[in-house]
Amino acid sequence: MARVLITGGAGFLGSHLCDKFIAAGDDVICMDNFITGSPDNIAHLFGNRKFKFIEHDVTEYIYVDGDLDYILHFASPASPIDYLKLPIQTLKVGSLGTHKTLGLAKAKNARFLIASTSEVYGDPLEHPQQENYWGNVNPVGFRGVYDEAKRFAEAMTMAYHRYHNVDTRIVRIFNTYGPRMRLEDGRAIPNFINQSLRNQPVTVYGNGTQTRSVCYVDDLVEGIYRLLLSEEVMPVNIGNPDEITMLELANEIIELTGSKSQIDFMELPSDDPKVRKPDTTRAKELLNWSAKVDRKQGLKNTIEDFRKRLHL
Ligand code: NAD
Ligand code: UDP
């Protein structure tokens, strides 16, 4: 039985991670300031004696009572519309927040896992992306606040590992979706589902030929869990290599929801990566992990969750 701190635990991924550790019989401390998360995501855990919530901004000094075995640093705006609205907070939580949580890991002798991202590869010039690719990021572009914060977070994690012997893990998460994503989150899948269920125009940015490879949340959580329990210090991609264009994805969601929506082509945001697909060889070899949930099934589960929350 372990004692685990999850920052950003009231967010989309963080709340599913809280569920995973609670189900494993561990004690979970969830820390969040609700900047993009919601108490609704963890409401079912309140009252569970193995679950504790602390409302706190992790860019400020963090105090946690007692021992900790694991710290998972997931606090950060993650949707482009969030981090464009919250550029300074995004830079602070990736830099100062990572520093504070690493300091806590050192003090508690806890294993530390940082939620990094496929955005460290930027608009990639190599495809699919392997962990040894250094990326193509515009540091002064609008997305730079997120990409560079995460690149800094990885560098800080390796520095604490090398100079303070903190036991660290780095997961590079590729686009993940599932139940509990905010209805107005702004990322492609929640937008397309929300718009389709309301029979409103589905907003495809650019001509929709840009690709992403989307992973269902249960697969991602399993991959992160295995990485945490492994001995691998260098970054590991976790994602589903099933690549699709945004136009195909929009049409697939329109079909799955039985919607009357039409596609509305809109301006492509600057620095929007043209392609993205994980090479998951390392995850397979090191963790014996690969994504299992087929996209249609994952989308159906997510659509069901959105229908309930929209009272449709
Ligand atoms: P989310 O916005 O749903 O969750 C982020 C959580 O962090 C929210 O609950 C928010 O309130 C909290 N938070 C932000 N700043 C904070 C601060 N200073 N102090 C305390 N809490 C703070 O996003 P998500 O999709 O669940 O992403 C979670 C993590 O995973 C992020 O670090 C993100 O960069 C990473 N990630 C996610 C994806 C994805 O596809 N979902 C892909 C790559 C990386
Ligand atoms: N996108 C889109 N319509 C939307 C929201 C997003 O066409 O309503 C596009 C976006 O331009 C990008 C892709 O979908 O090319 C994935 O965007 P998302 O915000 O989900 O994630 P990210 O760009 O961070 O991979």
XYZ file of N, CA and C in Angstrom, residues 18 29 58 74 83 85 125 129-130 135 139 142 166 187 193 195 202 204 221 224 235-236 244 257 261 292 302 309:
84
model
N -6.447 9.354 -9.839
C -6.906 9.178 -8.450
C -7.700 7.866 -8.349
N -3.603 11.590 -2.081
C -3.788 13.008 -1.757
C -3.862 13.734 -3.091
N 0.174 24.842 -6.749
C 1.467 24.160 -6.568
C 2.667 24.998 -7.018
N 0.773 16.431 -12.322
C -0.115 16.571 -13.489
C -0.741 17.952 -13.579
N -4.317 27.239 -22.245
C -2.985 27.807 -22.017
C -2.737 29.079 -22.813
N -5.128 31.324 -22.845
C -5.787 32.258 -21.929
C -4.964 32.450 -20.644
N 9.442 17.350 -37.346
C 10.057 17.106 -38.657
C 10.384 15.628 -38.823
N 7.053 10.075 -33.986
C 8.026 10.664 -33.082
C 8.570 9.614 -32.106
N 9.913 9.485 -32.139
C 10.598 8.621 -31.169
C 11.112 9.511 -30.044
N 12.810 17.644 -31.304
C 11.656 18.500 -31.519
C 11.903 19.753 -32.330
N 9.822 28.905 -29.629
C 9.763 29.357 -28.230
C 8.964 30.635 -28.042
N 2.651 31.426 -29.761
C 1.620 31.359 -28.721
C 1.655 30.039 -27.949
N 17.066 12.013 -7.041
C 15.626 11.750 -6.919
C 15.258 10.701 -7.976
N -10.535 21.354 -26.838
C -9.741 20.435 -27.654
C -10.650 19.773 -28.693
N -17.653 16.555 -30.229
C -18.776 15.827 -29.607
C -19.855 16.818 -29.156
N -20.444 19.847 -30.203
C -21.111 20.480 -31.350
C -22.047 19.482 -32.043
N -19.701 21.839 -36.826
C -18.498 21.241 -36.250
C -17.290 22.000 -36.806
N -13.798 22.638 -37.840
C -12.515 22.027 -38.218
C -11.575 23.165 -38.577
N -3.863 5.664 -18.591
C -3.674 5.496 -17.148
C -2.899 4.205 -16.864
N 0.777 4.820 -17.699
C 1.436 5.662 -16.688
C 1.722 4.843 -15.425
N 12.608 9.474 -20.872
C 11.203 9.658 -21.284
C 10.624 8.472 -22.064
N 9.348 8.228 -21.817
C 8.634 7.173 -22.549
C 7.351 7.778 -23.141
N -5.166 9.780 -37.435
C -6.370 10.164 -38.196
C -6.312 11.668 -38.493
N -22.624 10.087 -33.430
C -23.652 10.763 -32.626
C -24.982 10.840 -33.384
N -25.167 17.830 -37.953
C -24.192 18.928 -38.080
C -23.455 18.903 -39.413
N -5.063 -0.495 -26.142
C -5.954 -1.618 -26.453
C -7.325 -1.144 -26.947
N -17.127 8.129 -24.582
C -16.999 9.566 -24.305
C -18.295 10.286 -24.689
N -24.004 14.507 -19.290
C -23.727 15.815 -18.698
C -24.484 16.950 -19.394
